[in-house]
PDB file of C-alpha atoms in Angstrom:
ATOM      1  CA  MET A   1      70.803 101.770  86.175  1.00  0.00           C
ATOM      2  CA  SER A   2      74.197 102.105  87.855  1.00  0.00           C
ATOM      3  CA  THR A   3      76.717  99.599  89.140  1.00  0.00           C
ATOM      4  CA  TYR A   4      78.221 100.535  92.496  1.00  0.00           C
ATOM      5  CA  LEU A   5      81.219  98.799  94.066  1.00  0.00           C
ATOM      6  CA  ILE A   6      81.930  99.285  97.777  1.00  0.00           C
ATOM      7  CA  GLY A   7      84.960  98.300  99.841  1.00  0.00           C
ATOM      8  CA  ASP A   8      85.009  96.378 103.112  1.00  0.00           C
ATOM      9  CA  ILE A   9      82.112  97.464 105.344  1.00  0.00           C
ATOM     10  CA  HIS A  10      83.190  95.743 108.572  1.00  0.00           C
ATOM     11  CA  GLY A  11      80.022  96.470 110.490  1.00  0.00           C
ATOM     12  CA  CYS A  12      79.998 100.193 109.633  1.00  0.00           C
ATOM     13  CA  TYR A  13      76.256 100.370 109.018  1.00  0.00           C
ATOM     14  CA  ASP A  14      75.753 104.119 109.449  1.00  0.00           C
ATOM     15  CA  GLU A  15      78.547 104.971 107.033  1.00  0.00           C
ATOM     16  CA  LEU A  16      77.148 102.470 104.520  1.00  0.00           C
ATOM     17  CA  GLN A  17      73.749 104.132 104.616  1.00  0.00           C
ATOM     18  CA  SER A  18      75.279 107.602 104.249  1.00  0.00           C
ATOM     19  CA  LEU A  19      77.407 106.463 101.317  1.00  0.00           C
ATOM     20  CA  LEU A  20      74.425 104.904  99.507  1.00  0.00           C
ATOM     21  CA  ALA A  21      72.453 108.101 100.115  1.00  0.00           C
ATOM     22  CA  GLN A  22      75.219 110.105  98.407  1.00  0.00           C
ATOM     23  CA  VAL A  23      74.527 108.300  95.133  1.00  0.00           C
ATOM     24  CA  ALA A  24      70.768 107.870  95.650  1.00  0.00           C
ATOM     25  CA  PHE A  25      71.152 104.094  95.443  1.00  0.00           C
ATOM     26  CA  ASP A  26      67.960 102.423  94.231  1.00  0.00           C
ATOM     27  CA  PRO A  27      67.784  98.646  94.815  1.00  0.00           C
ATOM     28  CA  GLU A  28      65.009  98.402  92.237  1.00  0.00           C
ATOM     29  CA  LYS A  29      67.337  99.352  89.389  1.00  0.00           C
ATOM     30  CA  ASP A  30      70.952  99.586  90.617  1.00  0.00           C
ATOM     31  CA  ILE A  31      73.481  96.794  91.216  1.00  0.00           C
ATOM     32  CA  LEU A  32      75.668  96.747  94.328  1.00  0.00           C
ATOM     33  CA  TRP A  33      79.003  94.891  94.392  1.00  0.00           C
ATOM     34  CA  LEU A  34      80.577  94.345  97.828  1.00  0.00           C
ATOM     35  CA  THR A  35      84.196  93.280  98.344  1.00  0.00           C
ATOM     36  CA  GLY A  36      83.483  91.148 101.429  1.00  0.00           C
ATOM     37  CA  ASP A  37      84.202  91.470 105.138  1.00  0.00           C
ATOM     38  CA  LEU A  38      80.732  92.739 105.839  1.00  0.00           C
ATOM     39  CA  VAL A  39      81.253  91.973 109.518  1.00  0.00           C
ATOM     40  CA  ALA A  40      83.625  92.388 112.481  1.00  0.00           C
ATOM     41  CA  ARG A  41      85.487  95.289 114.106  1.00  0.00           C
ATOM     42  CA  GLY A  42      82.794  97.862 113.404  1.00  0.00           C
ATOM     43  CA  PRO A  43      79.814  98.430 115.740  1.00  0.00           C
ATOM     44  CA  ALA A  44      76.888  97.068 113.704  1.00  0.00           C
ATOM     45  CA  SER A  45      77.668  93.786 111.966  1.00  0.00           C
ATOM     46  CA  LEU A  46      74.165  92.497 112.662  1.00  0.00           C
ATOM     47  CA  GLU A  47      72.533  95.504 111.033  1.00  0.00           C
ATOM     48  CA  VAL A  48      74.839  95.264 108.006  1.00  0.00           C
ATOM     49  CA  LEU A  49      74.027  91.592 107.416  1.00  0.00           C
ATOM     50  CA  ARG A  50      70.295  92.167 107.782  1.00  0.00           C
ATOM     51  CA  PHE A  51      70.393  95.078 105.367  1.00  0.00           C
ATOM     52  CA  VAL A  52      72.503  93.416 102.684  1.00  0.00           C
ATOM     53  CA  ARG A  53      70.402  90.269 102.840  1.00  0.00           C
ATOM     54  CA  SER A  54      67.228  92.355 102.487  1.00  0.00           C
ATOM     55  CA  LEU A  55      68.474  93.812  99.196  1.00  0.00           C
ATOM     56  CA  GLY A  56      68.099  90.462  97.454  1.00  0.00           C
ATOM     57  CA  ASP A  57      69.259  90.001  93.880  1.00  0.00           C
ATOM     58  CA  CYS A  58      70.638  93.509  93.393  1.00  0.00           C
ATOM     59  CA  VAL A  59      73.669  92.537  95.505  1.00  0.00           C
ATOM     60  CA  ARG A  60      76.749  90.834  94.085  1.00  0.00           C
ATOM     61  CA  MET A  61      79.091  90.208  96.997  1.00  0.00           C
ATOM     62  CA  VAL A  62      82.014  87.980  97.853  1.00  0.00           C
ATOM     63  CA  LEU A  63      82.996  86.481 101.172  1.00  0.00           C
ATOM     64  CA  GLY A  64      86.004  87.849 103.041  1.00  0.00           C
ATOM     65  CA  ASN A  65      88.199  86.271 105.694  1.00  0.00           C
ATOM     66  CA  HIS A  66      86.223  87.928 108.508  1.00  0.00           C
ATOM     67  CA  ASP A  67      82.966  86.601 107.077  1.00  0.00           C
ATOM     68  CA  LEU A  68      84.430  83.099 107.035  1.00  0.00           C
ATOM     69  CA  HIS A  69      85.700  83.567 110.575  1.00  0.00           C
ATOM     70  CA  LEU A  70      82.187  84.502 111.681  1.00  0.00           C
ATOM     71  CA  LEU A  71      80.907  81.241 110.204  1.00  0.00           C
ATOM     72  CA  ALA A  72      83.576  79.337 112.131  1.00  0.00           C
ATOM     73  CA  VAL A  73      82.712  81.105 115.389  1.00  0.00           C
ATOM     74  CA  TYR A  74      79.015  80.391 114.947  1.00  0.00           C
ATOM     75  CA  ALA A  75      79.793  76.732 114.260  1.00  0.00           C
ATOM     76  CA  GLY A  76      81.779  76.517 117.522  1.00  0.00           C
ATOM     77  CA  ILE A  77      85.062  75.978 115.684  1.00  0.00           C
ATOM     78  CA  SER A  78      86.771  79.267 116.486  1.00  0.00           C
ATOM     79  CA  ARG A  79      86.709  81.675 119.439  1.00  0.00           C
ATOM     80  CA  ASN A  80      84.594  84.820 119.565  1.00  0.00           C
ATOM     81  CA  LYS A  81      87.102  87.642 120.012  1.00  0.00           C
ATOM     82  CA  PRO A  82      85.743  90.704 121.829  1.00  0.00           C
ATOM     83  CA  LYS A  83      87.518  93.066 119.404  1.00  0.00           C
ATOM     84  CA  ASP A  84      85.385  91.659 116.557  1.00  0.00           C
ATOM     85  CA  ARG A  85      82.211  92.985 118.230  1.00  0.00           C
ATOM     86  CA  ILE A  86      80.002  90.240 116.733  1.00  0.00           C
ATOM     87  CA  THR A  87      78.283  89.047 119.926  1.00  0.00           C
ATOM     88  CA  PRO A  88      74.971  90.815 119.117  1.00  0.00           C
ATOM     89  CA  LEU A  89      74.956  89.010 115.783  1.00  0.00           C
ATOM     90  CA  LEU A  90      75.697  85.636 117.347  1.00  0.00           C
ATOM     91  CA  GLU A  91      72.876  86.117 119.855  1.00  0.00           C
ATOM     92  CA  ALA A  92      70.301  87.550 117.428  1.00  0.00           C
ATOM     93  CA  HIS A  93      66.967  85.758 116.999  1.00  0.00           C
ATOM     94  CA  ASP A  94      67.594  85.514 113.259  1.00  0.00           C
ATOM     95  CA  ALA A  95      71.236  84.444 113.535  1.00  0.00           C
ATOM     96  CA  ASP A  96      70.572  81.029 111.976  1.00  0.00           C
ATOM     97  CA  GLU A  97      68.930  82.598 108.936  1.00  0.00           C
ATOM     98  CA  LEU A  98      71.718  85.140 108.500  1.00  0.00           C
ATOM     99  CA  ILE A  99      74.506  82.592 108.886  1.00  0.00           C
ATOM    100  CA  ASN A 100      72.911  80.155 106.467  1.00  0.00           C
ATOM    101  CA  TRP A 101      72.438  82.966 103.961  1.00  0.00           C
ATOM    102  CA  LEU A 102      76.034  84.126 104.406  1.00  0.00           C
ATOM    103  CA  ARG A 103      77.611  80.716 103.859  1.00  0.00           C
ATOM    104  CA  ARG A 104      75.850  80.448 100.512  1.00  0.00           C
ATOM    105  CA  GLN A 105      77.493  83.585  99.140  1.00  0.00           C
ATOM    106  CA  PRO A 106      80.269  83.340  96.520  1.00  0.00           C
ATOM    107  CA  LEU A 107      83.995  83.952  96.807  1.00  0.00           C
ATOM    108  CA  LEU A 108      84.336  85.263  93.277  1.00  0.00           C
ATOM    109  CA  GLN A 109      82.245  87.526  91.054  1.00  0.00           C
ATOM    110  CA  ILE A 110      82.753  87.820  87.312  1.00  0.00           C
ATOM    111  CA  ASP A 111      80.915  90.001  84.804  1.00  0.00           C
ATOM    112  CA  GLU A 112      81.971  88.965  81.320  1.00  0.00           C
ATOM    113  CA  GLU A 113      80.218  91.898  79.668  1.00  0.00           C
ATOM    114  CA  LYS A 114      82.029  94.448  81.815  1.00  0.00           C
ATOM    115  CA  LYS A 115      85.206  92.333  81.945  1.00  0.00           C
ATOM    116  CA  LEU A 116      85.108  92.820  85.711  1.00  0.00           C
ATOM    117  CA  VAL A 117      86.333  90.400  88.390  1.00  0.00           C
ATOM    118  CA  MET A 118      85.988  90.811  92.155  1.00  0.00           C
ATOM    119  CA  ALA A 119      87.486  88.794  95.008  1.00  0.00           C
ATOM    120  CA  HIS A 120      88.046  89.878  98.580  1.00  0.00           C
ATOM    121  CA  ALA A 121      91.854  89.686  98.648  1.00  0.00           C
ATOM    122  CA  GLY A 122      92.463  89.536  94.910  1.00  0.00           C
ATOM    123  CA  ILE A 123      93.477  86.903  92.365  1.00  0.00           C
ATOM    124  CA  THR A 124      96.702  84.949  92.568  1.00  0.00           C
ATOM    125  CA  PRO A 125      98.807  85.524  89.440  1.00  0.00           C
ATOM    126  CA  GLN A 126      99.175  81.736  89.202  1.00  0.00           C
ATOM    127  CA  TRP A 127      95.541  81.364  88.059  1.00  0.00           C
ATOM    128  CA  ASP A 128      93.804  81.979  84.765  1.00  0.00           C
ATOM    129  CA  ILE A 129      90.109  82.864  84.810  1.00  0.00           C
ATOM    130  CA  GLU A 130      88.876  79.283  84.384  1.00  0.00           C
ATOM    131  CA  THR A 131      91.055  78.051  87.243  1.00  0.00           C
ATOM    132  CA  ALA A 132      89.877  80.905  89.455  1.00  0.00           C
ATOM    133  CA  LYS A 133      86.233  80.062  88.740  1.00  0.00           C
ATOM    134  CA  MET A 134      86.796  76.360  89.335  1.00  0.00           C
ATOM    135  CA  CYS A 135      88.615  76.847  92.641  1.00  0.00           C
ATOM    136  CA  ALA A 136      86.087  79.386  93.938  1.00  0.00           C
ATOM    137  CA  ARG A 137      83.152  77.140  93.052  1.00  0.00           C
ATOM    138  CA  GLU A 138      84.756  74.200  94.852  1.00  0.00           C
ATOM    139  CA  VAL A 139      84.947  76.176  98.102  1.00  0.00           C
ATOM    140  CA  GLU A 140      81.429  77.539  97.625  1.00  0.00           C
ATOM    141  CA  ALA A 141      80.034  74.031  97.106  1.00  0.00           C
ATOM    142  CA  VAL A 142      81.487  72.826 100.404  1.00  0.00           C
ATOM    143  CA  LEU A 143      80.369  75.939 102.301  1.00  0.00           C
ATOM    144  CA  SER A 144      76.786  75.535 101.109  1.00  0.00           C
ATOM    145  CA  SER A 145      76.697  71.809 101.943  1.00  0.00           C
ATOM    146  CA  ASP A 146      75.930  70.056 105.215  1.00  0.00           C
ATOM    147  CA  SER A 147      79.624  69.233 105.622  1.00  0.00           C
ATOM    148  CA  TYR A 148      80.674  72.881 105.829  1.00  0.00           C
ATOM    149  CA  PRO A 149      81.903  72.609 109.484  1.00  0.00           C
ATOM    150  CA  LEU A 150      84.567  70.133 108.330  1.00  0.00           C
ATOM    151  CA  PHE A 151      85.905  72.695 105.895  1.00  0.00           C
ATOM    152  CA  LEU A 152      85.734  75.554 108.414  1.00  0.00           C
ATOM    153  CA  ASN A 153      87.729  73.473 110.873  1.00  0.00           C
ATOM    154  CA  ALA A 154      90.427  72.860 108.248  1.00  0.00           C
ATOM    155  CA  MET A 155      90.584  76.267 106.545  1.00  0.00           C
ATOM    156  CA  TYR A 156      92.960  77.850 109.063  1.00  0.00           C
ATOM    157  CA  GLY A 157      96.612  77.555 108.094  1.00  0.00           C
ATOM    158  CA  ASP A 158      99.141  79.006 105.674  1.00  0.00           C
ATOM    159  CA  MET A 159     100.022  75.880 103.721  1.00  0.00           C
ATOM    160  CA  PRO A 160     100.028  74.842 100.968  1.00  0.00           C
ATOM    161  CA  ASN A 161     101.113  78.182  99.528  1.00  0.00           C
ATOM    162  CA  ASN A 162     101.833  77.202  95.942  1.00  0.00           C
ATOM    163  CA  TRP A 163      99.210  76.354  93.331  1.00  0.00           C
ATOM    164  CA  THR A 164      99.346  73.122  91.411  1.00  0.00           C
ATOM    165  CA  PRO A 165      96.422  71.335  89.741  1.00  0.00           C
ATOM    166  CA  GLU A 166      97.454  68.224  91.651  1.00  0.00           C
ATOM    167  CA  LEU A 167      96.290  69.711  94.962  1.00  0.00           C
ATOM    168  CA  THR A 168      93.298  67.803  96.323  1.00  0.00           C
ATOM    169  CA  GLY A 169      90.902  67.698  99.250  1.00  0.00           C
ATOM    170  CA  LEU A 170      91.155  70.108 102.152  1.00  0.00           C
ATOM    171  CA  SER A 171      94.635  71.276 101.122  1.00  0.00           C
ATOM    172  CA  ARG A 172      93.262  72.465  97.790  1.00  0.00           C
ATOM    173  CA  LEU A 173      90.315  74.190  99.466  1.00  0.00           C
ATOM    174  CA  ARG A 174      92.630  75.899 101.957  1.00  0.00           C
ATOM    175  CA  PHE A 175      94.897  77.229  99.222  1.00  0.00           C
ATOM    176  CA  SER A 176      91.919  78.576  97.282  1.00  0.00           C
ATOM    177  CA  THR A 177      90.466  80.214 100.379  1.00  0.00           C
ATOM    178  CA  ASN A 178      93.773  81.861 101.266  1.00  0.00           C
ATOM    179  CA  ALA A 179      94.298  83.075  97.705  1.00  0.00           C
ATOM    180  CA  LEU A 180      90.837  84.621  97.493  1.00  0.00           C
ATOM    181  CA  THR A 181      90.357  85.959 101.033  1.00  0.00           C
ATOM    182  CA  ARG A 182      93.735  86.431 102.789  1.00  0.00           C
ATOM    183  CA  MET A 183      96.493  87.022 100.217  1.00  0.00           C
ATOM    184  CA  ARG A 184      98.580  90.195 100.184  1.00  0.00           C
ATOM    185  CA  PHE A 185     102.118  89.345  99.132  1.00  0.00           C
ATOM    186  CA  CYS A 186     103.595  86.771  96.785  1.00  0.00           C
ATOM    187  CA  PHE A 187     107.039  85.591  95.838  1.00  0.00           C
ATOM    188  CA  PRO A 188     108.040  86.499  92.263  1.00  0.00           C
ATOM    189  CA  ASN A 189     106.840  83.088  91.010  1.00  0.00           C
ATOM    190  CA  GLY A 190     103.364  83.740  92.420  1.00  0.00           C
ATOM    191  CA  GLN A 191     103.760  81.548  95.497  1.00  0.00           C
ATOM    192  CA  LEU A 192     101.753  83.010  98.388  1.00  0.00           C
ATOM    193  CA  ASP A 193     103.286  84.559 101.473  1.00  0.00           C
ATOM    194  CA  MET A 194     100.735  84.523 104.277  1.00  0.00           C
ATOM    195  CA  ILE A 195     102.844  86.257 106.938  1.00  0.00           C
ATOM    196  CA  ALA A 196     103.773  89.767 105.778  1.00  0.00           C
ATOM    197  CA  LYS A 197     101.140  92.466 106.363  1.00  0.00           C
ATOM    198  CA  GLU A 198     103.164  95.658 106.180  1.00  0.00           C
ATOM    199  CA  ALA A 199     102.949  98.373 103.560  1.00  0.00           C
ATOM    200  CA  PRO A 200     104.244  97.296 100.141  1.00  0.00           C
ATOM    201  CA  GLU A 201     107.326  99.501 100.359  1.00  0.00           C
ATOM    202  CA  SER A 202     108.288  97.865 103.682  1.00  0.00           C
ATOM    203  CA  ALA A 203     107.898  94.235 102.625  1.00  0.00           C
ATOM    204  CA  PRO A 204     111.023  92.081 102.953  1.00  0.00           C
ATOM    205  CA  PRO A 205     112.532  91.061  99.618  1.00  0.00           C
ATOM    206  CA  PRO A 206     111.791  89.215  97.438  1.00  0.00           C
ATOM    207  CA  LEU A 207     108.103  89.619  98.378  1.00  0.00           C
ATOM    208  CA  LYS A 208     105.897  91.704  96.106  1.00  0.00           C
ATOM    209  CA  PRO A 209     102.226  92.748  96.343  1.00  0.00           C
ATOM    210  CA  TRP A 210     100.261  90.161  94.368  1.00  0.00           C
ATOM    211  CA  PHE A 211      98.954  92.846  92.013  1.00  0.00           C
ATOM    212  CA  THR A 212     102.464  93.788  90.821  1.00  0.00           C
ATOM    213  CA  ILE A 213     103.153  90.278  89.492  1.00  0.00           C
ATOM    214  CA  PRO A 214     101.813  89.826  85.950  1.00  0.00           C
ATOM    215  CA  GLY A 215      99.070  87.239  85.619  1.00  0.00           C
ATOM    216  CA  PRO A 216      96.706  86.148  82.856  1.00  0.00           C
ATOM    217  CA  ILE A 217      93.530  87.493  84.458  1.00  0.00           C
ATOM    218  CA  ALA A 218      94.834  91.058  84.820  1.00  0.00           C
ATOM    219  CA  ARG A 219      95.487  91.174  81.077  1.00  0.00           C
ATOM    220  CA  ASP A 220      91.821  90.664  80.214  1.00  0.00           C
ATOM    221  CA  TYR A 221      89.800  91.917  83.197  1.00  0.00           C
ATOM    222  CA  THR A 222      89.627  94.754  85.673  1.00  0.00           C
ATOM    223  CA  ILE A 223      90.199  93.249  89.126  1.00  0.00           C
ATOM    224  CA  VAL A 224      88.512  94.828  92.150  1.00  0.00           C
ATOM    225  CA  PHE A 225      89.453  93.786  95.683  1.00  0.00           C
ATOM    226  CA  GLY A 226      89.274  94.869  99.318  1.00  0.00           C
ATOM    227  CA  HIS A 227      91.069  93.378 102.342  1.00  0.00           C
ATOM    228  CA  TRP A 228      94.170  95.608 102.348  1.00  0.00           C
ATOM    229  CA  ALA A 229      93.077  98.733 104.208  1.00  0.00           C
ATOM    230  CA  SER A 230      96.577 100.150 104.628  1.00  0.00           C
ATOM    231  CA  LEU A 231      96.792 100.656 100.856  1.00  0.00           C
ATOM    232  CA  GLU A 232      94.078 103.302 101.272  1.00  0.00           C
ATOM    233  CA  GLY A 233      93.055 102.619  97.682  1.00  0.00           C
ATOM    234  CA  ARG A 234      96.425 103.656  96.261  1.00  0.00           C
ATOM    235  CA  GLY A 235      99.456 102.085  94.628  1.00  0.00           C
ATOM    236  CA  THR A 236      97.830  99.556  92.313  1.00  0.00           C
ATOM    237  CA  PRO A 237      98.492  99.398  88.571  1.00  0.00           C
ATOM    238  CA  GLU A 238      95.902 100.430  86.012  1.00  0.00           C
ATOM    239  CA  GLY A 239      93.105  97.896  85.809  1.00  0.00           C
ATOM    240  CA  ILE A 240      93.428  96.730  89.428  1.00  0.00           C
ATOM    241  CA  ILE A 241      91.337  98.636  91.964  1.00  0.00           C
ATOM    242  CA  ALA A 242      91.708  98.525  95.768  1.00  0.00           C
ATOM    243  CA  LEU A 243      88.518  99.605  97.528  1.00  0.00           C
ATOM    244  CA  ASP A 244      89.148  98.928 101.232  1.00  0.00           C
ATOM    245  CA  THR A 245      89.926 102.305 102.775  1.00  0.00           C
ATOM    246  CA  GLY A 246      89.682 101.274 106.421  1.00  0.00           C
ATOM    247  CA  CYS A 247      86.338 102.592 107.590  1.00  0.00           C
ATOM    248  CA  CYS A 248      86.381 100.467 110.748  1.00  0.00           C
ATOM    249  CA  TRP A 249      89.859 101.829 111.571  1.00  0.00           C
ATOM    250  CA  GLY A 250      88.708 105.437 111.345  1.00  0.00           C
ATOM    251  CA  GLY A 251      89.398 105.816 107.631  1.00  0.00           C
ATOM    252  CA  SER A 252      86.515 105.903 105.199  1.00  0.00           C
ATOM    253  CA  LEU A 253      84.099 103.781 103.200  1.00  0.00           C
ATOM    254  CA  THR A 254      84.646 104.110  99.458  1.00  0.00           C
ATOM    255  CA  LEU A 255      82.262 103.545  96.549  1.00  0.00           C
ATOM    256  CA  LEU A 256      83.146 103.330  92.871  1.00  0.00           C
ATOM    257  CA  ARG A 257      80.470 103.983  90.266  1.00  0.00           C
ATOM    258  CA  TRP A 258      81.515 101.715  87.454  1.00  0.00           C
ATOM    259  CA  GLU A 259      79.921 103.524  84.549  1.00  0.00           C
ATOM    260  CA  ASP A 260      81.953 106.729  84.887  1.00  0.00           C
ATOM    261  CA  ARG A 261      84.614 105.524  87.387  1.00  0.00           C
ATOM    262  CA  SER A 262      83.566 108.206  89.878  1.00  0.00           C
ATOM    263  CA  LEU A 263      84.634 107.679  93.481  1.00  0.00           C
ATOM    264  CA  PHE A 264      82.489 108.599  96.484  1.00  0.00           C
ATOM    265  CA  VAL A 265      83.837 108.615 100.025  1.00  0.00           C
ATOM    266  CA  GLN A 266      82.108 108.536 103.414  1.00  0.00           C
ATOM    267  CA  PRO A 267      84.386 109.329 106.384  1.00  0.00           C
ATOM    268  CA  SER A 268      84.243 107.000 109.369  1.00  0.00           C
ATOM    269  CA  ASN A 269      82.393 107.952 112.535  1.00  0.00           C
ATOM    270  CA  ARG A 270      85.331 106.646 114.589  1.00  0.00           C
ATOM    271  CA  GLU A 271      88.764 107.960 115.497  1.00  0.00           C
ATOM    272  CA  ARG A 272      91.587 106.543 113.401  1.00  0.00           C
ATOM    273  CA  THR A 273      93.351 103.500 114.842  1.00  0.00           C
ATOM    274  CA  ILE A 274      96.036 101.126 113.555  1.00  0.00           C
ATOM    275  CA  GLU A 275      94.890  98.139 111.485  1.00  0.00           C
ATOM    276  CA  GLU A 276      95.441  94.849 113.280  1.00  0.00           C
TER     277      GLU A 276
END
């Protein structure tokens, strides 16, 4: 049995299949971790969702910001942007089943035996592991409930950007969602910056990539994340692994085999473009 971790798929179904074939992935005995953003920008979001759902319990995935945006579009809360290329998914005969399956997926994965943590954007250095679990489960509970459209309508926004246990209600849920699915940079005290998207070396001071700010989780766990394609899997400290290598932008889809830390790469079928 092997544990495979794959970066953001973004509707790149053909590359996903080629990458899994490289390692002879067997859903009967292997475990597949996915960093989120299964959908949008690539050509085959519908096929990706159908395939991942069909794999059943061998998949351990987290939701990304594009997955949450898809839920909001399907609920009529946000606009369907042509560049996301999700119209076939929205119009599919099994769209209801896929959307209801997707909104019941977690935002955080933890394997205590492997000391492995995965979230789409990463883990804010302001959280310890118990706080991270608590905040993720709160968002997951709302998403899987009948009141999920209320949350989706309120999740957009950059504030609050500082964690305190006194946060409540939709403000608390928004902070948790941003920290787990949108974060890139933080101020030195761990406060989130939700504006900067440039390469780490170009960020305006005093902003720092979240993974360069010491936090309690990074001391005890390996953290795996996606979301930040322009990193191209580089520049993170030991014990923090970036797996989004920009397949939908013409980069590649990357897989890490946990047991021996081997990396496998599948080049994109598309010409390279600039990440938006």
